[in-house]
Amino acid sequence: MKAGFIQFSPEFGEADANIEKALSMIEKANADLIVLPELFNSGYLFISQKEVDAVAEEIPAGKTTRALCAIARRKKINIVAGIIENFQGDLYNSAVLVSPAGYVGAYRKIHLFNEENLWFKPGNTGFNVFDLGICRIGIMICFDWFFPEAARILALKGADIICHPANLVLPYCQDAMVTRCLENKVYTVTANRTGFEERSGKKYSYTGKSQITAPDARILYQADAQNDEIGVAEIDVRTARNKKINKYNDVFTDRRTDCYKKLIKTKI
Ligand code: ACM
C-alpha cells in the first residue's frame, strides 16, 4: 500500500481557502492513506479564546469532516487530518480519520504544547488503533512525539502506521521519529506544516520536512523545509508486524515490564 502526507502553509483563519487547498492536493495524491497537518484548516497561532471558538467544528457534523468524507469516498482514500473540535462546548485539538466508507473516528491530542493549554482541554480519547483493512493505524498529534509512551502504546495496540499531524516549531522531531520507529518497529507519517505566523508580537516558524519513516529506521521520504509537497512511500505492513530484531530479541516480548511498573506510577 501507499501512505503519505500533504505539506503546506495554512492561512490563519481562512478555513474555506485551507480546505480548498488541501482538497486540491489530496486530488493529486496517489495513495491509499494521506495525512494532513495539525489544525490544517485554521492555522495555529491564536491570541484569544474567541478566535479558537470561531473556527472549532463538531466532528463529524462540521464542514471540514464532511468535505474530507466526500473526497475520501470519491477518491477511495483514507485521510487523517488535524482540526479543532467543539464537543458540547469543550474544545480539543483533534484529528479525524475518514475512509471511503465515511467517518471512522477521532483522536484528541493528549500532550498539549505551550499555549494550547490555554485554549484546549487535554485529550480524553486515549490512544486508539483503527483497522482500515489494508492496515491498522494509530494517531498522535505533534508534541505527543516528545512522550515515547504515545508511540509505544499505539504500537502495542497493533498500529502498523502512526499518523502524525503536526505544526512543529522545534527542530528535533524528524530525528526523533527515526528512534520512535526503530524502538516500536512501526511506520510513521509526520505531516508537518510550513510557513510563518506572527500575531500580536508572537511568532512561530514551522519546520516543514514532513517525513515518512520505516520500522528499520530508514527515512523513506523527507519533504523540503518550505515548499508545498505531497510525499508518498510504499508501505509493507508485514514489516511492522514482525517485532523481531534477531533470533533472540523482540522489541515487544523482551520488555521487562516487571522492572518498569514502579516507574510508570512514580515521579522520580
Ligand atoms: C505542537 O505540538 N504543535 C508543537
PDB file of C-alpha atoms and ligand atoms in Angstrom:
ATOM      1  CA  MET A   1       0.000   0.000   0.000  1.00  0.00           C
ATOM      2  CA  LYS A   2       0.959   3.643  -0.364  1.00  0.00           C
ATOM      3  CA  ALA A   3       0.869   6.137   2.512  1.00  0.00           C
ATOM      4  CA  GLY A   4       1.887   9.759   2.547  1.00  0.00           C
ATOM      5  CA  PHE A   5       1.393  13.332   3.638  1.00  0.00           C
ATOM      6  CA  ILE A   6       0.358  16.701   2.401  1.00  0.00           C
ATOM      7  CA  GLN A   7       2.563  19.593   3.483  1.00  0.00           C
ATOM      8  CA  PHE A   8       1.512  23.210   3.027  1.00  0.00           C
ATOM      9  CA  SER A   9       1.185  26.530   4.850  1.00  0.00           C
ATOM     10  CA  PRO A  10      -2.398  27.093   6.064  1.00  0.00           C
ATOM     11  CA  GLU A  11      -3.567  30.717   6.058  1.00  0.00           C
ATOM     12  CA  PHE A  12      -4.591  31.830   9.524  1.00  0.00           C
ATOM     13  CA  GLY A  13      -8.386  31.942   9.961  1.00  0.00           C
ATOM     14  CA  GLU A  14      -9.115  31.126   6.293  1.00  0.00           C
ATOM     15  CA  ALA A  15     -10.897  27.793   6.717  1.00  0.00           C
ATOM     16  CA  ASP A  16     -12.545  27.702   3.297  1.00  0.00           C
ATOM     17  CA  ALA A  17      -9.298  28.507   1.458  1.00  0.00           C
ATOM     18  CA  ASN A  18      -7.354  25.966   3.533  1.00  0.00           C
ATOM     19  CA  ILE A  19      -9.911  23.221   2.935  1.00  0.00           C
ATOM     20  CA  GLU A  20      -9.909  24.051  -0.792  1.00  0.00           C
ATOM     21  CA  LYS A  21      -6.093  23.905  -0.900  1.00  0.00           C
ATOM     22  CA  ALA A  22      -5.956  20.584   0.973  1.00  0.00           C
ATOM     23  CA  LEU A  23      -8.646  19.060  -1.247  1.00  0.00           C
ATOM     24  CA  SER A  24      -6.798  20.110  -4.401  1.00  0.00           C
ATOM     25  CA  MET A  25      -3.603  18.472  -3.095  1.00  0.00           C
ATOM     26  CA  ILE A  26      -5.449  15.294  -1.993  1.00  0.00           C
ATOM     27  CA  GLU A  27      -6.878  15.173  -5.516  1.00  0.00           C
ATOM     28  CA  LYS A  28      -3.328  14.856  -6.898  1.00  0.00           C
ATOM     29  CA  ALA A  29      -2.111  12.312  -4.320  1.00  0.00           C
ATOM     30  CA  ASN A  30      -1.610   8.734  -5.475  1.00  0.00           C
ATOM     31  CA  ALA A  31      -2.015   6.990  -2.106  1.00  0.00           C
ATOM     32  CA  ASP A  32      -4.267   4.765  -0.006  1.00  0.00           C
ATOM     33  CA  LEU A  33      -3.700   6.853   3.122  1.00  0.00           C
ATOM     34  CA  ILE A  34      -2.921  10.564   3.361  1.00  0.00           C
ATOM     35  CA  VAL A  35      -2.094  12.569   6.493  1.00  0.00           C
ATOM     36  CA  LEU A  36      -2.686  16.333   6.709  1.00  0.00           C
ATOM     37  CA  PRO A  37      -1.056  18.678   9.242  1.00  0.00           C
ATOM     38  CA  GLU A  38      -2.367  19.571  12.697  1.00  0.00           C
ATOM     39  CA  LEU A  39      -5.040  22.339  12.622  1.00  0.00           C
ATOM     40  CA  PHE A  40      -4.800  22.289   8.823  1.00  0.00           C
ATOM     41  CA  ASN A  41      -7.937  24.331   8.243  1.00  0.00           C
ATOM     42  CA  SER A  42      -7.451  27.089  10.841  1.00  0.00           C
ATOM     43  CA  GLY A  43      -3.803  27.992  11.374  1.00  0.00           C
ATOM     44  CA  TYR A  44      -2.187  27.679  14.788  1.00  0.00           C
ATOM     45  CA  LEU A  45      -1.145  30.923  16.472  1.00  0.00           C
ATOM     46  CA  PHE A  46      -4.283  32.003  18.323  1.00  0.00           C
ATOM     47  CA  ILE A  47      -4.308  35.011  20.618  1.00  0.00           C
ATOM     48  CA  SER A  48      -7.761  34.682  22.177  1.00  0.00           C
ATOM     49  CA  GLN A  49     -10.273  32.023  23.124  1.00  0.00           C
ATOM     50  CA  LYS A  50     -12.802  33.814  20.936  1.00  0.00           C
ATOM     51  CA  GLU A  51     -10.677  33.145  17.864  1.00  0.00           C
ATOM     52  CA  VAL A  52     -10.423  29.458  18.738  1.00  0.00           C
ATOM     53  CA  ASP A  53     -14.177  29.180  19.354  1.00  0.00           C
ATOM     54  CA  ALA A  54     -14.856  30.749  15.953  1.00  0.00           C
ATOM     55  CA  VAL A  55     -13.044  28.016  13.984  1.00  0.00           C
ATOM     56  CA  ALA A  56     -13.984  24.975  16.105  1.00  0.00           C
ATOM     57  CA  GLU A  57     -16.250  22.423  14.458  1.00  0.00           C
ATOM     58  CA  GLU A  58     -18.334  19.490  15.522  1.00  0.00           C
ATOM     59  CA  ILE A  59     -16.997  16.089  14.499  1.00  0.00           C
ATOM     60  CA  PRO A  60     -18.293  14.566  12.247  1.00  0.00           C
ATOM     61  CA  ALA A  61     -21.082  17.101  11.536  1.00  0.00           C
ATOM     62  CA  GLY A  62     -18.802  20.069  10.734  1.00  0.00           C
ATOM     63  CA  LYS A  63     -17.993  21.238   7.215  1.00  0.00           C
ATOM     64  CA  THR A  64     -14.350  20.109   7.274  1.00  0.00           C
ATOM     65  CA  THR A  65     -15.075  16.490   8.188  1.00  0.00           C
ATOM     66  CA  ARG A  66     -17.921  16.428   5.662  1.00  0.00           C
ATOM     67  CA  ALA A  67     -15.645  17.763   2.897  1.00  0.00           C
ATOM     68  CA  LEU A  68     -12.972  15.177   3.764  1.00  0.00           C
ATOM     69  CA  CYS A  69     -15.567  12.360   3.786  1.00  0.00           C
ATOM     70  CA  ALA A  70     -16.763  13.394   0.317  1.00  0.00           C
ATOM     71  CA  ILE A  71     -13.304  13.310  -1.268  1.00  0.00           C
ATOM     72  CA  ALA A  72     -12.380  10.104   0.618  1.00  0.00           C
ATOM     73  CA  ARG A  73     -15.447   8.393  -0.823  1.00  0.00           C
ATOM     74  CA  ARG A  74     -14.883   9.663  -4.360  1.00  0.00           C
ATOM     75  CA  LYS A  75     -11.111   9.021  -4.447  1.00  0.00           C
ATOM     76  CA  LYS A  76     -11.258   5.835  -2.380  1.00  0.00           C
ATOM     77  CA  ILE A  77      -8.658   7.119   0.042  1.00  0.00           C
ATOM     78  CA  ASN A  78      -8.220   7.191   3.830  1.00  0.00           C
ATOM     79  CA  ILE A  79      -7.435  10.595   5.356  1.00  0.00           C
ATOM     80  CA  VAL A  80      -6.186  11.738   8.768  1.00  0.00           C
ATOM     81  CA  ALA A  81      -6.446  15.499   9.336  1.00  0.00           C
ATOM     82  CA  GLY A  82      -5.982  17.847  12.280  1.00  0.00           C
ATOM     83  CA  ILE A  83      -8.846  20.223  13.157  1.00  0.00           C
ATOM     84  CA  ILE A  84     -10.238  21.992  16.226  1.00  0.00           C
ATOM     85  CA  GLU A  85     -13.156  20.069  17.661  1.00  0.00           C
ATOM     86  CA  ASN A  86     -16.101  21.536  19.535  1.00  0.00           C
ATOM     87  CA  PHE A  87     -17.687  18.793  21.604  1.00  0.00           C
ATOM     88  CA  GLN A  88     -20.588  20.174  23.644  1.00  0.00           C
ATOM     89  CA  GLY A  89     -18.710  23.434  24.200  1.00  0.00           C
ATOM     90  CA  ASP A  90     -15.369  21.789  25.091  1.00  0.00           C
ATOM     91  CA  LEU A  91     -12.606  22.433  22.561  1.00  0.00           C
ATOM     92  CA  TYR A  92      -9.998  19.840  21.613  1.00  0.00           C
ATOM     93  CA  ASN A  93      -7.005  19.809  19.298  1.00  0.00           C
ATOM     94  CA  SER A  94      -8.233  16.765  17.378  1.00  0.00           C
ATOM     95  CA  ALA A  95      -7.542  14.678  14.309  1.00  0.00           C
ATOM     96  CA  VAL A  96     -10.263  12.984  12.301  1.00  0.00           C
ATOM     97  CA  LEU A  97      -9.965   9.733  10.390  1.00  0.00           C
ATOM     98  CA  VAL A  98     -12.200   9.284   7.353  1.00  0.00           C
ATOM     99  CA  SER A  99     -12.286   6.367   4.927  1.00  0.00           C
ATOM    100  CA  PRO A 100     -14.031   5.632   1.616  1.00  0.00           C
ATOM    101  CA  ALA A 101     -16.896   4.277   3.772  1.00  0.00           C
ATOM    102  CA  GLY A 102     -17.233   7.548   5.720  1.00  0.00           C
ATOM    103  CA  TYR A 103     -16.238   8.931   9.102  1.00  0.00           C
ATOM    104  CA  VAL A 104     -14.250   6.417  11.189  1.00  0.00           C
ATOM    105  CA  GLY A 105     -13.156   8.184  14.386  1.00  0.00           C
ATOM    106  CA  ALA A 106     -11.165  10.945  16.035  1.00  0.00           C
ATOM    107  CA  TYR A 107      -8.219  11.415  18.374  1.00  0.00           C
ATOM    108  CA  ARG A 108      -7.974  14.324  20.849  1.00  0.00           C
ATOM    109  CA  LYS A 109      -4.389  15.495  21.472  1.00  0.00           C
ATOM    110  CA  ILE A 110      -3.197  14.320  24.868  1.00  0.00           C
ATOM    111  CA  HIS A 111       0.025  16.311  25.345  1.00  0.00           C
ATOM    112  CA  LEU A 112      -0.807  19.970  24.729  1.00  0.00           C
ATOM    113  CA  PHE A 113       2.085  22.237  23.736  1.00  0.00           C
ATOM    114  CA  ASN A 114       2.708  25.652  25.276  1.00  0.00           C
ATOM    115  CA  GLU A 115      -0.312  27.997  24.921  1.00  0.00           C
ATOM    116  CA  GLU A 116      -2.506  25.225  23.579  1.00  0.00           C
ATOM    117  CA  ASN A 117      -3.021  24.681  27.314  1.00  0.00           C
ATOM    118  CA  LEU A 118      -4.977  27.953  27.359  1.00  0.00           C
ATOM    119  CA  TRP A 119      -7.313  27.052  24.502  1.00  0.00           C
ATOM    120  CA  PHE A 120      -7.894  23.321  24.566  1.00  0.00           C
ATOM    121  CA  LYS A 121      -8.874  20.615  27.011  1.00  0.00           C
ATOM    122  CA  PRO A 122      -6.335  17.777  27.233  1.00  0.00           C
ATOM    123  CA  GLY A 123      -7.438  14.858  25.086  1.00  0.00           C
ATOM    124  CA  ASN A 124      -9.614  12.171  26.661  1.00  0.00           C
ATOM    125  CA  THR A 125      -9.902   9.614  23.862  1.00  0.00           C
ATOM    126  CA  GLY A 126      -6.805   7.648  24.832  1.00  0.00           C
ATOM    127  CA  PHE A 127      -4.521   6.258  22.136  1.00  0.00           C
ATOM    128  CA  ASN A 128      -6.618   4.131  19.808  1.00  0.00           C
ATOM    129  CA  VAL A 129      -5.862   1.943  16.828  1.00  0.00           C
ATOM    130  CA  PHE A 130      -8.202   1.818  13.827  1.00  0.00           C
ATOM    131  CA  ASP A 131      -8.307  -1.162  11.488  1.00  0.00           C
ATOM    132  CA  LEU A 132      -8.712   0.043   7.898  1.00  0.00           C
ATOM    133  CA  GLY A 133      -8.456  -3.429   6.372  1.00  0.00           C
ATOM    134  CA  ILE A 134      -5.302  -2.611   4.367  1.00  0.00           C
ATOM    135  CA  CYS A 135      -3.517  -1.522   7.555  1.00  0.00           C
ATOM    136  CA  ARG A 136      -4.021  -0.654  11.203  1.00  0.00           C
ATOM    137  CA  ILE A 137      -3.319   2.952  12.078  1.00  0.00           C
ATOM    138  CA  GLY A 138      -2.756   4.895  15.267  1.00  0.00           C
ATOM    139  CA  ILE A 139      -2.936   8.669  15.572  1.00  0.00           C
ATOM    140  CA  MET A 140      -0.892  11.078  17.660  1.00  0.00           C
ATOM    141  CA  ILE A 141      -0.605  14.840  17.206  1.00  0.00           C
ATOM    142  CA  CYS A 142       2.585  16.900  17.070  1.00  0.00           C
ATOM    143  CA  PHE A 143       4.024  17.334  20.618  1.00  0.00           C
ATOM    144  CA  ASP A 144       2.835  13.811  21.513  1.00  0.00           C
ATOM    145  CA  TRP A 145       6.108  12.716  19.848  1.00  0.00           C
ATOM    146  CA  PHE A 146       8.011  14.134  22.846  1.00  0.00           C
ATOM    147  CA  PHE A 147       6.492  11.395  25.032  1.00  0.00           C
ATOM    148  CA  PRO A 148       7.695   7.965  23.858  1.00  0.00           C
ATOM    149  CA  GLU A 149       4.741   6.381  25.649  1.00  0.00           C
ATOM    150  CA  ALA A 150       2.387   7.655  22.922  1.00  0.00           C
ATOM    151  CA  ALA A 151       4.031   5.761  20.067  1.00  0.00           C
ATOM    152  CA  ARG A 152       4.712   2.756  22.320  1.00  0.00           C
ATOM    153  CA  ILE A 153       1.064   2.390  23.335  1.00  0.00           C
ATOM    154  CA  LEU A 154      -0.101   2.702  19.726  1.00  0.00           C
ATOM    155  CA  ALA A 155       2.434   0.087  18.630  1.00  0.00           C
ATOM    156  CA  LEU A 156       1.493  -2.265  21.475  1.00  0.00           C
ATOM    157  CA  LYS A 157      -2.159  -1.889  20.459  1.00  0.00           C
ATOM    158  CA  GLY A 158      -1.246  -3.076  16.977  1.00  0.00           C
ATOM    159  CA  ALA A 159      -0.680   0.032  14.856  1.00  0.00           C
ATOM    160  CA  ASP A 160       1.280  -0.601  11.658  1.00  0.00           C
ATOM    161  CA  ILE A 161       1.446   3.091  10.806  1.00  0.00           C
ATOM    162  CA  ILE A 162       1.348   6.006  13.228  1.00  0.00           C
ATOM    163  CA  CYS A 163      -0.248   9.005  11.541  1.00  0.00           C
ATOM    164  CA  HIS A 164       1.187  12.197  12.995  1.00  0.00           C
ATOM    165  CA  PRO A 165      -0.371  15.531  12.025  1.00  0.00           C
ATOM    166  CA  ALA A 166       1.982  18.286  13.204  1.00  0.00           C
ATOM    167  CA  ASN A 167       2.727  22.008  13.420  1.00  0.00           C
ATOM    168  CA  LEU A 168       6.325  21.565  14.546  1.00  0.00           C
ATOM    169  CA  VAL A 169       8.274  24.550  15.818  1.00  0.00           C
ATOM    170  CA  LEU A 170      11.219  22.719  17.435  1.00  0.00           C
ATOM    171  CA  PRO A 171      13.910  21.129  15.248  1.00  0.00           C
ATOM    172  CA  TYR A 172      14.093  17.689  16.918  1.00  0.00           C
ATOM    173  CA  CYS A 173      11.058  15.666  15.880  1.00  0.00           C
ATOM    174  CA  GLN A 174      12.188  14.477  12.464  1.00  0.00           C
ATOM    175  CA  ASP A 175      15.299  12.902  14.025  1.00  0.00           C
ATOM    176  CA  ALA A 176      13.327  11.518  16.970  1.00  0.00           C
ATOM    177  CA  MET A 177      10.850   9.730  14.698  1.00  0.00           C
ATOM    178  CA  VAL A 178      13.692   7.519  13.476  1.00  0.00           C
ATOM    179  CA  THR A 179      14.047   6.199  17.036  1.00  0.00           C
ATOM    180  CA  ARG A 180      10.276   6.014  17.609  1.00  0.00           C
ATOM    181  CA  CYS A 181      10.023   3.788  14.523  1.00  0.00           C
ATOM    182  CA  LEU A 182      13.017   1.637  15.373  1.00  0.00           C
ATOM    183  CA  GLU A 183      12.085   1.008  19.011  1.00  0.00           C
ATOM    184  CA  ASN A 184       8.487   0.107  18.091  1.00  0.00           C
ATOM    185  CA  LYS A 185       9.086  -1.336  14.623  1.00  0.00           C
ATOM    186  CA  VAL A 186       6.302   0.767  13.123  1.00  0.00           C
ATOM    187  CA  TYR A 187       5.963   3.187  10.223  1.00  0.00           C
ATOM    188  CA  THR A 188       5.269   6.840  10.967  1.00  0.00           C
ATOM    189  CA  VAL A 189       3.930   9.560   8.709  1.00  0.00           C
ATOM    190  CA  THR A 190       4.586  13.019  10.136  1.00  0.00           C
ATOM    191  CA  ALA A 191       2.608  15.626   8.179  1.00  0.00           C
ATOM    192  CA  ASN A 192       4.042  18.966   9.168  1.00  0.00           C
ATOM    193  CA  ARG A 193       3.106  22.456   8.009  1.00  0.00           C
ATOM    194  CA  THR A 194       5.414  25.132   6.660  1.00  0.00           C
ATOM    195  CA  GLY A 195       5.392  28.909   6.862  1.00  0.00           C
ATOM    196  CA  PHE A 196       5.457  31.586   9.494  1.00  0.00           C
ATOM    197  CA  GLU A 197       2.811  33.156  11.733  1.00  0.00           C
ATOM    198  CA  GLU A 198       3.190  36.457  13.590  1.00  0.00           C
ATOM    199  CA  ARG A 199       0.303  37.754  15.656  1.00  0.00           C
ATOM    200  CA  SER A 200       0.278  40.326  18.467  1.00  0.00           C
ATOM    201  CA  GLY A 201       4.047  40.147  18.881  1.00  0.00           C
ATOM    202  CA  LYS A 202       4.158  36.329  18.977  1.00  0.00           C
ATOM    203  CA  LYS A 203       5.954  34.433  16.254  1.00  0.00           C
ATOM    204  CA  TYR A 204       6.147  30.845  15.148  1.00  0.00           C
ATOM    205  CA  SER A 205       8.168  29.439  12.285  1.00  0.00           C
ATOM    206  CA  TYR A 206       7.081  25.939  11.217  1.00  0.00           C
ATOM    207  CA  THR A 207       9.759  23.483  10.214  1.00  0.00           C
ATOM    208  CA  GLY A 208       8.249  21.550   7.261  1.00  0.00           C
ATOM    209  CA  LYS A 209      10.361  18.482   6.409  1.00  0.00           C
ATOM    210  CA  SER A 210       7.363  16.192   6.713  1.00  0.00           C
ATOM    211  CA  GLN A 211       8.653  12.670   6.944  1.00  0.00           C
ATOM    212  CA  ILE A 212       7.770   9.043   6.306  1.00  0.00           C
ATOM    213  CA  THR A 213       9.902   6.734   8.432  1.00  0.00           C
ATOM    214  CA  ALA A 214      10.177   2.933   8.306  1.00  0.00           C
ATOM    215  CA  PRO A 215      10.370   0.287  11.076  1.00  0.00           C
ATOM    216  CA  ASP A 216      14.062  -0.245  10.261  1.00  0.00           C
ATOM    217  CA  ALA A 217      14.811   3.475  10.832  1.00  0.00           C
ATOM    218  CA  ARG A 218      15.077   4.369   7.155  1.00  0.00           C
ATOM    219  CA  ILE A 219      13.668   7.743   6.156  1.00  0.00           C
ATOM    220  CA  LEU A 220      11.557   6.806   3.145  1.00  0.00           C
ATOM    221  CA  TYR A 221      10.696  10.399   2.282  1.00  0.00           C
ATOM    222  CA  GLN A 222      11.504  13.794   3.715  1.00  0.00           C
ATOM    223  CA  ALA A 223       9.954  16.957   2.295  1.00  0.00           C
ATOM    224  CA  ASP A 224      11.591  20.309   1.812  1.00  0.00           C
ATOM    225  CA  ALA A 225      11.501  22.787   4.751  1.00  0.00           C
ATOM    226  CA  GLN A 226       9.425  25.409   2.940  1.00  0.00           C
ATOM    227  CA  ASN A 227       7.514  24.201  -0.081  1.00  0.00           C
ATOM    228  CA  ASP A 228       4.099  22.660  -0.541  1.00  0.00           C
ATOM    229  CA  GLU A 229       4.650  18.970  -1.094  1.00  0.00           C
ATOM    230  CA  ILE A 230       2.829  15.670  -1.463  1.00  0.00           C
ATOM    231  CA  GLY A 231       5.069  12.846  -0.222  1.00  0.00           C
ATOM    232  CA  VAL A 232       4.150   9.191  -0.693  1.00  0.00           C
ATOM    233  CA  ALA A 233       6.018   5.957   0.057  1.00  0.00           C
ATOM    234  CA  GLU A 234       5.380   2.248  -0.341  1.00  0.00           C
ATOM    235  CA  ILE A 235       4.473   0.572   2.965  1.00  0.00           C
ATOM    236  CA  ASP A 236       4.615  -3.159   3.697  1.00  0.00           C
ATOM    237  CA  VAL A 237       2.575  -3.776   6.836  1.00  0.00           C
ATOM    238  CA  ARG A 238       4.220  -7.186   7.299  1.00  0.00           C
ATOM    239  CA  THR A 239       7.447  -5.351   8.182  1.00  0.00           C
ATOM    240  CA  ALA A 240       5.644  -3.530  11.007  1.00  0.00           C
ATOM    241  CA  ARG A 241       4.052  -6.746  12.259  1.00  0.00           C
ATOM    242  CA  ASN A 242       7.375  -8.526  12.698  1.00  0.00           C
ATOM    243  CA  LYS A 243       8.737  -7.289  16.030  1.00  0.00           C
ATOM    244  CA  LYS A 244      11.820  -9.492  15.995  1.00  0.00           C
ATOM    245  CA  ILE A 245      15.253  -7.859  15.942  1.00  0.00           C
ATOM    246  CA  ASN A 246      17.213 -11.099  15.642  1.00  0.00           C
ATOM    247  CA  LYS A 247      16.833 -14.729  16.679  1.00  0.00           C
ATOM    248  CA  TYR A 248      16.901 -13.845  20.391  1.00  0.00           C
ATOM    249  CA  ASN A 249      15.380 -10.360  20.599  1.00  0.00           C
ATOM    250  CA  ASP A 250      11.912  -8.973  20.043  1.00  0.00           C
ATOM    251  CA  VAL A 251      11.005  -5.355  20.811  1.00  0.00           C
ATOM    252  CA  PHE A 252       7.754  -6.341  22.482  1.00  0.00           C
ATOM    253  CA  THR A 253       8.371  -9.649  24.217  1.00  0.00           C
ATOM    254  CA  ASP A 254      11.789  -8.550  25.534  1.00  0.00           C
ATOM    255  CA  ARG A 255      10.156  -5.750  27.513  1.00  0.00           C
ATOM    256  CA  ARG A 256      10.808  -6.201  31.251  1.00  0.00           C
ATOM    257  CA  THR A 257       7.529  -4.768  32.441  1.00  0.00           C
ATOM    258  CA  ASP A 258       8.259  -6.087  35.932  1.00  0.00           C
ATOM    259  CA  CYS A 259      11.098  -3.548  36.065  1.00  0.00           C
ATOM    260  CA  TYR A 260       9.028  -0.677  34.655  1.00  0.00           C
ATOM    261  CA  LYS A 261       5.903  -0.850  36.809  1.00  0.00           C
ATOM    262  CA  LYS A 262       7.180   1.417  39.574  1.00  0.00           C
ATOM    263  CA  LEU A 263       8.420   3.997  37.053  1.00  0.00           C
ATOM    264  CA  ILE A 264       5.012   4.210  35.376  1.00  0.00           C
ATOM    265  CA  LYS A 265       3.386   5.206  38.665  1.00  0.00           C
ATOM    266  CA  THR A 266       6.117   7.355  40.211  1.00  0.00           C
ATOM    267  CA  LYS A 267       7.728  10.712  39.621  1.00  0.00           C
ATOM    268  CA  ILE A 268      11.453  10.214  40.072  1.00  0.00           C
TER     269      ILE A 268
HETATM  270  C1  ACM B   1       2.954  21.382  18.646  1.00  0.00           C
HETATM  271  O1  ACM B   1       2.607  20.455  19.381  1.00  0.00           O
HETATM  272  N1  ACM B   1       2.146  21.913  17.769  1.00  0.00           N
HETATM  273  C2  ACM B   1       4.327  21.909  18.723  1.00  0.00           C
END
